[in-house]
PDB file of C-alpha atoms in Angstrom:
ATOM      1  CA  MET A   1     199.987 -58.462  31.913  1.00 45.00           C
ATOM      2  CA  HIS A   2     201.992 -57.808  28.850  1.00 43.00           C
ATOM      3  CA  GLY A   3     205.770 -58.013  29.142  1.00 41.00           C
ATOM      4  CA  SER A   4     207.127 -56.157  26.494  1.00 39.00           C
ATOM      5  CA  THR A   5     210.022 -57.395  24.020  1.00 40.00           C
ATOM      6  CA  GLY A   6     211.740 -54.835  21.497  1.00 41.00           C
ATOM      7  CA  ASP A   7     210.025 -52.025  20.522  1.00 43.00           C
ATOM      8  CA  PRO A   8     206.637 -51.400  23.275  1.00 40.00           C
ATOM      9  CA  GLY A   9     204.027 -50.846  20.505  1.00 42.00           C
ATOM     10  CA  PHE A  10     204.442 -54.368  18.864  1.00 42.00           C
ATOM     11  CA  ARG A  11     204.037 -57.019  21.796  1.00 40.00           C
ATOM     12  CA  SER A  12     203.723 -61.069  21.096  1.00 38.00           C
ATOM     13  CA  THR A  13     201.367 -63.246  23.398  1.00 39.00           C
ATOM     14  CA  GLY A  14     203.861 -65.628  23.558  1.00 38.00           C
ATOM     15  CA  GLY A  15     208.202 -64.345  24.774  1.00 37.00           C
ATOM     16  CA  ALA A  16     210.203 -66.421  27.133  1.00 37.00           C
ATOM     17  CA  VAL A  17     209.934 -66.247  30.897  1.00 36.00           C
ATOM     18  CA  ARG A  18     212.938 -65.784  33.232  1.00 38.00           C
ATOM     19  CA  VAL A  19     213.791 -68.601  35.327  1.00 37.00           C
ATOM     20  CA  PRO A  20     215.230 -67.997  38.694  1.00 42.00           C
ATOM     21  CA  GLY A  21     219.193 -68.586  38.968  1.00 43.00           C
ATOM     22  CA  ARG A  22     219.980 -71.294  41.143  1.00 39.00           C
ATOM     23  CA  GLY A  23     223.195 -72.109  42.538  1.00 43.00           C
ATOM     24  CA  GLY A  24     225.005 -74.957  41.679  1.00 43.00           C
ATOM     25  CA  THR A  25     225.566 -78.145  44.644  1.00 43.00           C
ATOM     26  CA  PRO A  26     229.291 -78.570  45.887  1.00 41.00           C
ATOM     27  CA  THR A  27     230.381 -82.349  45.599  1.00 42.00           C
ATOM     28  CA  GLY A  28     233.680 -81.593  47.249  1.00 42.00           C
ATOM     29  CA  GLY A  29     236.434 -79.047  48.194  1.00 41.00           C
ATOM     30  CA  ALA A  30     237.694 -76.522  50.818  1.00 41.00           C
ATOM     31  CA  GLY A  31     234.999 -75.374  52.647  1.00 41.00           C
ATOM     32  CA  ARG A  32     232.345 -77.805  52.801  1.00 41.00           C
ATOM     33  CA  THR A  33     230.803 -78.886  55.518  1.00 43.00           C
ATOM     34  CA  GLY A  34     229.180 -82.481  56.697  1.00 44.00           C
ATOM     35  CA  GLY A  35     228.352 -85.289  54.974  1.00 44.00           C
ATOM     36  CA  LEU A  36     231.096 -88.282  52.935  1.00 44.00           C
ATOM     37  CA  PRO A  37     233.971 -86.933  51.065  1.00 46.00           C
ATOM     38  CA  GLY A  38     233.111 -86.946  47.471  1.00 46.00           C
ATOM     39  CA  MET A  39     229.293 -87.196  47.880  1.00 46.00           C
ATOM     40  CA  ALA A  40     226.921 -84.578  46.931  1.00 47.00           C
ATOM     41  CA  SER A  41     224.553 -82.250  49.861  1.00 49.00           C
ATOM     42  CA  HIS A  42     221.390 -82.320  49.269  1.00 52.00           C
ATOM     43  CA  LYS A  43     219.308 -80.073  50.281  1.00 52.00           C
ATOM     44  CA  PRO A  44     215.338 -80.802  51.672  1.00 55.00           C
ATOM     45  CA  LYS A  45     212.717 -80.714  48.447  1.00 62.00           C
ATOM     46  CA  ARG A  46     210.283 -77.718  49.525  1.00 71.00           C
ATOM     47  CA  GLU A  47     207.381 -78.812  50.085  1.00 87.00           C
ATOM     48  CA  VAL A  48     204.654 -77.888  47.577  1.00 89.00           C
ATOM     49  CA  VAL A  49     201.338 -76.931  49.165  1.00 89.00           C
ATOM     50  CA  SER A  50     197.367 -77.076  47.520  1.00 90.00           C
ATOM     51  CA  VAL A  51     195.122 -73.554  47.781  1.00 91.00           C
ATOM     52  CA  VAL A  52     191.626 -73.332  46.971  1.00 90.00           C
ATOM     53  CA  ALA A  53     191.856 -70.439  44.052  1.00 90.00           C
ATOM     54  CA  GLU A  54     189.235 -68.796  45.069  1.00 86.00           C
ATOM     55  CA  PRO A  55     188.629 -65.044  43.653  1.00 83.00           C
ATOM     56  CA  GLY A  56     190.695 -62.843  45.381  1.00 83.00           C
ATOM     57  CA  LEU A  57     193.131 -64.573  46.333  1.00 87.00           C
ATOM     58  CA  VAL A  58     197.076 -63.245  45.711  1.00 90.00           C
ATOM     59  CA  VAL A  59     199.659 -65.209  44.399  1.00 93.00           C
ATOM     60  CA  GLU A  60     203.305 -65.022  42.351  1.00 93.00           C
ATOM     61  CA  ASP A  61     204.380 -67.256  39.015  1.00 94.00           C
ATOM     62  CA  ALA A  62     206.635 -69.566  40.297  1.00 92.00           C
ATOM     63  CA  ALA A  63     209.235 -67.692  38.124  1.00 90.00           C
ATOM     64  CA  GLU A  64     207.950 -64.912  39.325  1.00 90.00           C
ATOM     65  CA  THR A  65     207.134 -63.078  36.578  1.00 91.00           C
ATOM     66  CA  PHE A  66     203.211 -61.690  37.354  1.00 91.00           C
ATOM     67  CA  CYS A  67     201.951 -60.644  41.539  1.00 92.00           C
ATOM     68  CA  GLY A  68     198.102 -60.670  41.567  1.00 89.00           C
ATOM     69  CA  ALA A  69     194.948 -61.455  42.230  1.00 88.00           C
ATOM     70  CA  VAL A  70     193.062 -64.686  41.697  1.00 89.00           C
ATOM     71  CA  ILE A  71     190.073 -63.349  38.559  1.00 84.00           C
ATOM     72  CA  ARG A  72     189.215 -66.813  37.289  1.00 83.00           C
ATOM     73  CA  ALA A  73     190.696 -70.426  37.609  1.00 85.00           C
ATOM     74  CA  ASP A  74     189.895 -73.827  36.213  1.00 82.00           C
ATOM     75  CA  VAL A  75     191.431 -77.177  36.079  1.00 80.00           C
ATOM     76  CA  ARG A  76     193.718 -76.233  33.276  1.00 81.00           C
ATOM     77  CA  GLU A  77     193.896 -72.524  33.199  1.00 83.00           C
ATOM     78  CA  VAL A  78     194.480 -69.763  35.973  1.00 88.00           C
ATOM     79  CA  VAL A  79     194.046 -66.017  35.088  1.00 86.00           C
ATOM     80  CA  LEU A  80     196.100 -63.021  37.392  1.00 88.00           C
ATOM     81  CA  GLU A  81     195.226 -59.506  37.806  1.00 84.00           C
ATOM     82  CA  ASP A  82     197.653 -57.074  39.628  1.00 84.00           C
ATOM     83  CA  ALA A  83     197.207 -53.645  40.907  1.00 80.00           C
ATOM     84  CA  ALA A  84     197.225 -51.860  38.223  1.00 78.00           C
ATOM     85  CA  GLY A  85     194.437 -54.282  36.294  1.00 75.00           C
ATOM     86  CA  ARG A  86     196.639 -56.006  33.716  1.00 81.00           C
ATOM     87  CA  ARG A  87     195.685 -59.649  34.063  1.00 81.00           C
ATOM     88  CA  ARG A  88     197.955 -62.905  32.527  1.00 85.00           C
ATOM     89  CA  LEU A  89     196.624 -66.109  31.551  1.00 86.00           C
ATOM     90  CA  PHE A  90     198.793 -69.439  33.155  1.00 89.00           C
ATOM     91  CA  PRO A  91     199.182 -73.378  32.281  1.00 88.00           C
ATOM     92  CA  ASN A  92     197.654 -74.337  35.910  1.00 89.00           C
ATOM     93  CA  LYS A  93     199.873 -77.082  36.887  1.00 89.00           C
ATOM     94  CA  PRO A  94     201.448 -79.018  39.615  1.00 90.00           C
ATOM     95  CA  ALA A  95     203.661 -75.933  41.385  1.00 91.00           C
ATOM     96  CA  ALA A  96     203.652 -73.712  39.056  1.00 93.00           C
ATOM     97  CA  PHE A  97     202.461 -70.936  41.371  1.00 94.00           C
ATOM     98  CA  LEU A  98     204.013 -69.085  45.018  1.00 93.00           C
ATOM     99  CA  HIS A  99     201.632 -68.194  47.809  1.00 91.00           C
ATOM    100  CA  GLU A 100     202.967 -66.548  50.554  1.00 87.00           C
ATOM    101  CA  GLY A 101     206.144 -67.824  49.536  1.00 87.00           C
ATOM    102  CA  ARG A 102     205.992 -71.319  49.364  1.00 90.00           C
ATOM    103  CA  PRO A 103     205.421 -73.665  46.516  1.00 93.00           C
ATOM    104  CA  ALA A 104     201.585 -74.225  45.722  1.00 92.00           C
ATOM    105  CA  THR A 105     199.808 -75.847  43.206  1.00 92.00           C
ATOM    106  CA  LEU A 106     196.235 -74.001  42.852  1.00 92.00           C
ATOM    107  CA  VAL A 107     192.535 -76.219  43.485  1.00 90.00           C
ATOM    108  CA  PRO A 108     189.625 -74.557  41.135  1.00 85.00           C
ATOM    109  CA  PRO A 109     186.724 -74.162  43.612  1.00 81.00           C
ATOM    110  CA  GLN A 110     183.992 -76.751  44.117  1.00 72.00           C
ATOM    111  CA  ARG A 111     180.955 -74.478  43.178  1.00 57.00           C
ATOM    112  CA  ALA A 112     177.665 -75.358  45.519  1.00 46.00           C
ATOM    113  CA  ALA A 113     174.772 -76.295  42.706  1.00 46.00           C
ATOM    114  CA  GLY A 114     172.709 -73.488  41.674  1.00 47.00           C
ATOM    115  CA  PRO A 115     173.180 -70.224  38.928  1.00 46.00           C
ATOM    116  CA  ALA A 116     174.011 -67.684  41.651  1.00 44.00           C
ATOM    117  CA  PRO A 117     177.678 -67.895  41.771  1.00 46.00           C
ATOM    118  CA  GLU A 118     177.688 -67.862  37.882  1.00 46.00           C
ATOM    119  CA  ALA A 119     175.327 -64.749  37.295  1.00 47.00           C
ATOM    120  CA  ARG A 120     178.414 -62.632  38.845  1.00 56.00           C
ATOM    121  CA  ARG A 121     180.547 -63.116  36.493  1.00 60.00           C
ATOM    122  CA  SER A 122     180.544 -61.912  32.728  1.00 60.00           C
ATOM    123  CA  ALA A 123     181.229 -64.451  30.554  1.00 62.00           C
ATOM    124  CA  SER A 124     185.226 -63.651  30.547  1.00 55.00           C
ATOM    125  CA  GLY A 125     184.883 -64.381  33.727  1.00 57.00           C
ATOM    126  CA  SER A 126     185.441 -61.262  35.378  1.00 55.00           C
ATOM    127  CA  ARG A 127     183.445 -59.532  38.125  1.00 53.00           C
ATOM    128  CA  ARG A 128     179.978 -58.514  36.697  1.00 52.00           C
ATOM    129  CA  VAL A 129     179.393 -55.165  37.204  1.00 49.00           C
ATOM    130  CA  GLU A 130     175.551 -54.536  38.095  1.00 49.00           C
ATOM    131  CA  ASP A 131     173.191 -51.344  37.418  1.00 48.00           C
ATOM    132  CA  VAL A 132     176.125 -49.974  35.486  1.00 47.00           C
ATOM    133  CA  ARG A 133     175.451 -47.466  31.888  1.00 48.00           C
ATOM    134  CA  ALA A 134     178.259 -48.262  29.760  1.00 45.00           C
ATOM    135  CA  ARG A 135     180.537 -45.692  29.267  1.00 47.00           C
ATOM    136  CA  THR A 136     181.365 -43.358  27.055  1.00 54.00           C
ATOM    137  CA  ALA A 137     183.656 -45.037  24.269  1.00 57.00           C
ATOM    138  CA  LEU A 138     187.123 -43.851  24.539  1.00 72.00           C
ATOM    139  CA  PRO A 139     188.963 -42.859  21.574  1.00 87.00           C
ATOM    140  CA  HIS A 140     191.180 -45.611  21.650  1.00 90.00           C
ATOM    141  CA  ARG A 141     190.000 -48.392  19.580  1.00 92.00           C
ATOM    142  CA  ILE A 142     190.168 -52.550  19.190  1.00 94.00           C
ATOM    143  CA  TRP A 143     189.923 -53.952  16.101  1.00 94.00           C
ATOM    144  CA  VAL A 144     189.509 -57.454  14.138  1.00 94.00           C
ATOM    145  CA  GLU A 145     189.895 -58.679  11.146  1.00 90.00           C
ATOM    146  CA  GLY A 146     186.177 -59.494  10.873  1.00 88.00           C
ATOM    147  CA  LEU A 147     182.929 -59.712  11.735  1.00 89.00           C
ATOM    148  CA  HIS A 148     183.087 -63.765  13.070  1.00 92.00           C
ATOM    149  CA  ASP A 149     186.467 -62.360  14.980  1.00 93.00           C
ATOM    150  CA  ALA A 150     184.198 -59.252  16.318  1.00 92.00           C
ATOM    151  CA  GLU A 151     181.255 -61.256  17.133  1.00 92.00           C
ATOM    152  CA  ILE A 152     183.231 -63.488  18.948  1.00 94.00           C
ATOM    153  CA  VAL A 153     184.760 -61.038  21.155  1.00 93.00           C
ATOM    154  CA  GLU A 154     181.342 -59.240  21.680  1.00 90.00           C
ATOM    155  CA  ARG A 155     179.861 -62.435  22.754  1.00 90.00           C
ATOM    156  CA  VAL A 156     182.762 -63.060  25.840  1.00 91.00           C
ATOM    157  CA  TRP A 157     183.978 -59.653  26.538  1.00 91.00           C
ATOM    158  CA  GLY A 158     180.740 -57.060  25.411  1.00 86.00           C
ATOM    159  CA  HIS A 159     180.334 -56.900  29.065  1.00 83.00           C
ATOM    160  CA  ASP A 160     183.598 -55.502  29.947  1.00 84.00           C
ATOM    161  CA  LEU A 161     184.352 -54.028  26.741  1.00 86.00           C
ATOM    162  CA  ARG A 162     180.756 -51.716  27.659  1.00 82.00           C
ATOM    163  CA  VAL A 163     182.221 -51.158  30.953  1.00 81.00           C
ATOM    164  CA  GLU A 164     185.179 -50.282  30.346  1.00 81.00           C
ATOM    165  CA  GLY A 165     184.109 -48.326  26.821  1.00 83.00           C
ATOM    166  CA  VAL A 166     185.955 -50.338  24.458  1.00 86.00           C
ATOM    167  CA  VAL A 167     184.927 -50.616  20.684  1.00 88.00           C
ATOM    168  CA  VAL A 168     185.634 -53.297  18.293  1.00 91.00           C
ATOM    169  CA  GLU A 169     185.682 -52.516  14.901  1.00 91.00           C
ATOM    170  CA  PRO A 170     186.125 -55.215  12.079  1.00 91.00           C
ATOM    171  CA  LEU A 171     188.860 -53.976   9.969  1.00 87.00           C
ATOM    172  CA  HIS A 172     187.623 -56.583   7.258  1.00 79.00           C
ATOM    173  CA  GLY A 173     191.159 -58.014   6.159  1.00 79.00           C
ATOM    174  CA  ALA A 174     195.384 -57.308   7.778  1.00 83.00           C
ATOM    175  CA  ASP A 175     195.592 -56.380   4.181  1.00 85.00           C
ATOM    176  CA  VAL A 176     194.416 -52.321   5.096  1.00 88.00           C
ATOM    177  CA  LEU A 177     195.556 -52.352   8.272  1.00 89.00           C
ATOM    178  CA  VAL A 178     198.837 -50.155   7.340  1.00 88.00           C
ATOM    179  CA  GLU A 179     196.263 -47.797   5.576  1.00 90.00           C
ATOM    180  CA  ALA A 180     193.612 -47.828   8.007  1.00 91.00           C
ATOM    181  CA  ALA A 181     196.247 -46.908  11.125  1.00 92.00           C
ATOM    182  CA  ARG A 182     197.832 -44.172   9.626  1.00 90.00           C
ATOM    183  CA  GLU A 183     194.321 -42.729   9.076  1.00 91.00           C
ATOM    184  CA  PHE A 184     193.356 -43.487  12.568  1.00 92.00           C
ATOM    185  CA  GLY A 185     196.202 -41.470  13.487  1.00 93.00           C
ATOM    186  CA  PRO A 186     197.990 -43.072  17.012  1.00 93.00           C
ATOM    187  CA  GLY A 187     198.722 -41.134  20.148  1.00 93.00           C
ATOM    188  CA  PRO A 188     199.016 -41.144  23.485  1.00 91.00           C
ATOM    189  CA  ASP A 189     195.216 -40.385  23.824  1.00 90.00           C
ATOM    190  CA  ARG A 190     194.683 -42.676  20.965  1.00 92.00           C
ATOM    191  CA  ARG A 191     195.814 -45.779  21.363  1.00 93.00           C
ATOM    192  CA  LEU A 192     195.345 -48.400  18.829  1.00 94.00           C
ATOM    193  CA  GLY A 193     195.135 -52.934  19.484  1.00 94.00           C
ATOM    194  CA  VAL A 194     194.518 -54.762  16.584  1.00 94.00           C
ATOM    195  CA  LEU A 195     193.656 -58.610  17.068  1.00 94.00           C
ATOM    196  CA  VAL A 196     195.076 -60.619  13.417  1.00 92.00           C
ATOM    197  CA  ASP A 197     194.870 -63.870  12.885  1.00 92.00           C
ATOM    198  CA  HIS A 198     197.695 -66.478  12.036  1.00 90.00           C
ATOM    199  CA  LEU A 199     200.275 -63.383  13.276  1.00 89.00           C
ATOM    200  CA  VAL A 200     202.640 -66.594  13.252  1.00 89.00           C
ATOM    201  CA  THR A 201     206.449 -66.514  11.667  1.00 88.00           C
ATOM    202  CA  GLY A 202     206.704 -66.044   8.563  1.00 87.00           C
ATOM    203  CA  SER A 203     203.448 -65.276   7.503  1.00 88.00           C
ATOM    204  CA  LYS A 204     201.569 -62.976   5.685  1.00 87.00           C
ATOM    205  CA  GLU A 205     199.771 -61.335   8.688  1.00 87.00           C
ATOM    206  CA  SER A 206     203.558 -60.962  10.644  1.00 88.00           C
ATOM    207  CA  ARG A 207     204.926 -59.030   7.192  1.00 90.00           C
ATOM    208  CA  ILE A 208     201.970 -56.939   7.292  1.00 90.00           C
ATOM    209  CA  ALA A 209     202.341 -55.982  11.117  1.00 87.00           C
ATOM    210  CA  GLU A 210     206.281 -55.240  10.431  1.00 88.00           C
ATOM    211  CA  GLY A 211     205.342 -53.097   7.363  1.00 87.00           C
ATOM    212  CA  LEU A 212     203.108 -51.174  10.132  1.00 89.00           C
ATOM    213  CA  ARG A 213     205.980 -50.292  12.742  1.00 85.00           C
ATOM    214  CA  ARG A 214     207.963 -48.830   9.815  1.00 87.00           C
ATOM    215  CA  ASP A 215     205.247 -46.672   8.576  1.00 89.00           C
ATOM    216  CA  LEU A 216     204.625 -44.907  11.448  1.00 90.00           C
ATOM    217  CA  GLY A 217     207.709 -44.393  13.051  1.00 90.00           C
ATOM    218  CA  PRO A 218     207.163 -42.995  16.692  1.00 92.00           C
ATOM    219  CA  ALA A 219     203.450 -43.102  16.775  1.00 92.00           C
ATOM    220  CA  ALA A 220     204.047 -46.977  16.614  1.00 91.00           C
ATOM    221  CA  ALA A 221     204.429 -46.939  20.884  1.00 92.00           C
ATOM    222  CA  HIS A 222     201.055 -46.282  20.765  1.00 93.00           C
ATOM    223  CA  VAL A 223     199.597 -49.866  18.511  1.00 94.00           C
ATOM    224  CA  LEU A 224     200.055 -53.551  20.118  1.00 94.00           C
ATOM    225  CA  VAL A 225     199.793 -55.604  17.169  1.00 93.00           C
ATOM    226  CA  LEU A 226     198.414 -59.101  18.626  1.00 93.00           C
ATOM    227  CA  GLY A 227     197.440 -62.299  17.270  1.00 92.00           C
ATOM    228  CA  HIS A 228     196.651 -66.138  17.598  1.00 93.00           C
ATOM    229  CA  PRO A 229     198.434 -68.903  15.140  1.00 93.00           C
ATOM    230  CA  TYR A 230     195.107 -70.271  14.260  1.00 94.00           C
ATOM    231  CA  VAL A 231     194.092 -69.524  10.319  1.00 92.00           C
ATOM    232  CA  ASP A 232     191.401 -68.115  10.635  1.00 94.00           C
ATOM    233  CA  ILE A 233     189.260 -66.918  14.322  1.00 95.00           C
ATOM    234  CA  TRP A 234     186.759 -70.178  14.041  1.00 96.00           C
ATOM    235  CA  GLU A 235     189.595 -72.601  14.671  1.00 96.00           C
ATOM    236  CA  ALA A 236     190.334 -70.778  17.893  1.00 95.00           C
ATOM    237  CA  VAL A 237     187.079 -72.311  19.399  1.00 95.00           C
ATOM    238  CA  LYS A 238     187.847 -75.024  20.754  1.00 94.00           C
ATOM    239  CA  PRO A 239     186.399 -78.476  18.281  1.00 94.00           C
ATOM    240  CA  ARG A 240     184.378 -79.127  21.529  1.00 93.00           C
ATOM    241  CA  VAL A 241     182.539 -76.901  21.410  1.00 92.00           C
ATOM    242  CA  VAL A 242     181.209 -77.069  18.082  1.00 93.00           C
ATOM    243  CA  GLY A 243     180.660 -81.197  17.887  1.00 93.00           C
ATOM    244  CA  ILE A 244     183.757 -81.759  16.800  1.00 94.00           C
ATOM    245  CA  ASP A 245     187.033 -83.791  16.987  1.00 94.00           C
ATOM    246  CA  ALA A 246     189.351 -81.554  15.829  1.00 96.00           C
ATOM    247  CA  TRP A 247     189.145 -79.071  12.880  1.00 97.00           C
ATOM    248  CA  PRO A 248     189.572 -80.264   9.337  1.00 96.00           C
ATOM    249  CA  SER A 249     192.824 -79.351   7.281  1.00 95.00           C
ATOM    250  CA  VAL A 250     192.020 -77.601   4.427  1.00 95.00           C
ATOM    251  CA  PRO A 251     194.133 -77.604   1.219  1.00 93.00           C
ATOM    252  CA  ARG A 252     196.684 -74.413   0.627  1.00 89.00           C
ATOM    253  CA  GLY A 253     194.795 -72.312  -2.456  1.00 91.00           C
ATOM    254  CA  ILE A 254     191.430 -73.602  -1.190  1.00 94.00           C
ATOM    255  CA  ASP A 255     189.495 -70.632   0.787  1.00 94.00           C
ATOM    256  CA  TRP A 256     189.811 -72.010   4.572  1.00 95.00           C
ATOM    257  CA  LYS A 257     186.236 -71.349   5.910  1.00 95.00           C
ATOM    258  CA  ARG A 258     184.799 -72.806   2.731  1.00 95.00           C
ATOM    259  CA  GLY A 259     186.794 -75.782   2.943  1.00 96.00           C
ATOM    260  CA  VAL A 260     185.947 -76.097   6.303  1.00 97.00           C
ATOM    261  CA  CYS A 261     182.228 -76.395   5.925  1.00 96.00           C
ATOM    262  CA  ASP A 262     182.622 -78.532   2.584  1.00 96.00           C
ATOM    263  CA  ALA A 263     184.356 -81.074   5.203  1.00 96.00           C
ATOM    264  CA  LEU A 264     182.211 -81.164   7.788  1.00 95.00           C
ATOM    265  CA  GLY A 265     179.212 -80.760   5.731  1.00 95.00           C
ATOM    266  CA  TRP A 266     177.910 -77.893   7.436  1.00 94.00           C
ATOM    267  CA  GLY A 267     176.388 -76.320   4.421  1.00 92.00           C
ATOM    268  CA  ASP A 268     177.576 -72.286   3.398  1.00 92.00           C
ATOM    269  CA  GLU A 269     179.673 -70.104   5.088  1.00 92.00           C
ATOM    270  CA  ARG A 270     177.155 -68.462   6.758  1.00 91.00           C
ATOM    271  CA  ALA A 271     175.736 -72.148   7.776  1.00 92.00           C
ATOM    272  CA  GLY A 272     178.758 -72.650   9.356  1.00 93.00           C
ATOM    273  CA  ALA A 273     179.322 -68.729  10.553  1.00 93.00           C
ATOM    274  CA  ARG A 274     175.443 -69.486  12.197  1.00 92.00           C
ATOM    275  CA  ARG A 275     176.674 -72.728  14.134  1.00 93.00           C
ATOM    276  CA  VAL A 276     180.168 -71.932  15.407  1.00 94.00           C
ATOM    277  CA  LEU A 277     178.814 -68.350  16.940  1.00 91.00           C
ATOM    278  CA  SER A 278     175.882 -69.623  18.546  1.00 90.00           C
ATOM    279  CA  SER A 279     178.457 -72.519  20.047  1.00 91.00           C
ATOM    280  CA  VAL A 280     180.963 -69.750  22.027  1.00 92.00           C
ATOM    281  CA  SER A 281     179.143 -68.708  25.206  1.00 88.00           C
ATOM    282  CA  THR A 282     182.126 -68.308  27.741  1.00 89.00           C
ATOM    283  CA  TRP A 283     185.769 -67.937  27.691  1.00 89.00           C
ATOM    284  CA  THR A 284     185.939 -71.887  28.371  1.00 88.00           C
ATOM    285  CA  ASP A 285     184.716 -72.140  24.864  1.00 92.00           C
ATOM    286  CA  LEU A 286     188.303 -70.946  23.623  1.00 93.00           C
ATOM    287  CA  GLU A 287     191.845 -71.033  22.764  1.00 93.00           C
ATOM    288  CA  THR A 288     193.936 -69.479  25.714  1.00 91.00           C
ATOM    289  CA  PRO A 289     196.607 -67.536  22.625  1.00 92.00           C
ATOM    290  CA  LEU A 290     193.415 -66.267  21.711  1.00 94.00           C
ATOM    291  CA  ILE A 291     191.799 -65.364  25.621  1.00 92.00           C
ATOM    292  CA  THR A 292     195.661 -64.457  26.261  1.00 91.00           C
ATOM    293  CA  ALA A 293     195.891 -61.809  22.988  1.00 93.00           C
ATOM    294  CA  VAL A 294     192.212 -59.749  23.614  1.00 93.00           C
ATOM    295  CA  GLU A 295     192.969 -59.432  27.260  1.00 90.00           C
ATOM    296  CA  GLN A 296     195.935 -58.024  26.704  1.00 92.00           C
ATOM    297  CA  LEU A 297     195.262 -55.831  24.103  1.00 93.00           C
ATOM    298  CA  ILE A 298     191.860 -54.522  25.902  1.00 91.00           C
ATOM    299  CA  ASP A 299     194.601 -53.619  28.959  1.00 90.00           C
ATOM    300  CA  PHE A 300     196.524 -51.479  26.122  1.00 92.00           C
ATOM    301  CA  VAL A 301     193.783 -49.653  25.726  1.00 90.00           C
ATOM    302  CA  THR A 302     192.424 -49.282  28.868  1.00 86.00           C
ATOM    303  CA  VAL A 303     194.393 -49.372  31.275  1.00 72.00           C
ATOM    304  CA  GLY A 304     195.167 -45.273  32.752  1.00 59.00           C
ATOM    305  CA  ALA A 305     192.985 -44.543  30.210  1.00 51.00           C
TER     306      ALA A 305
END
């Protein structure tokens, strides 16, 4: 699910998508057959089919970069899983996929009334594994910046993490990342995934991630640092989920959580945390960049483990 650009141990959640080549349309000259002189020939448009995105349906994205089975789908997003267990999330747009070689629009399946279908899915939308004891913890780790990050990841991906034997640990700030990673000692049998807030070009967090790559040397190949563009994990929760129209703008120099609580009248940070965390129940409550980053990190520390 995570494509690689540049150093194999450091990848961003974005990146360029390969666009299939398009041949030019002849407008005249020798070798052109049919049509009137000086007029372009036109190929008929390929018919776009509508396909119900039932779990297990195999499709490919229209850019032909990823092929996999549908894990979950709604009107906004589709998650595919390939044969190696890697997942990738795509916007659910018209003609955004290929089904049996034809352009296709995926239609979310209509669910019958009652809780039974949802009971077979975890909060992350994956297939729930029933009556299975949690796997013994692997030596690999996923680190997140703080307790609130860990609680949100646990709330949505906890079932998946226990089945896979992955431990998520709070790092208590990106400032200690380099020293902590050096002490952790990443290697082929001890991979480290790191989820960082506000990982955008020029941010403090992006500079720390770059410094980590230089400091670890070859061991950096066994570390994957991903992030989201939001200042704090709270901001990666969709505003409507917590009952607001939008997250307030907090002036530079003011602690973001403190500024949010003051602007919204939520009281202190503890009260704000209770409000935010209690509002999150499934992956649909979170913004796409956070979902993509977490699932790529889970892939990184579990595929082939």
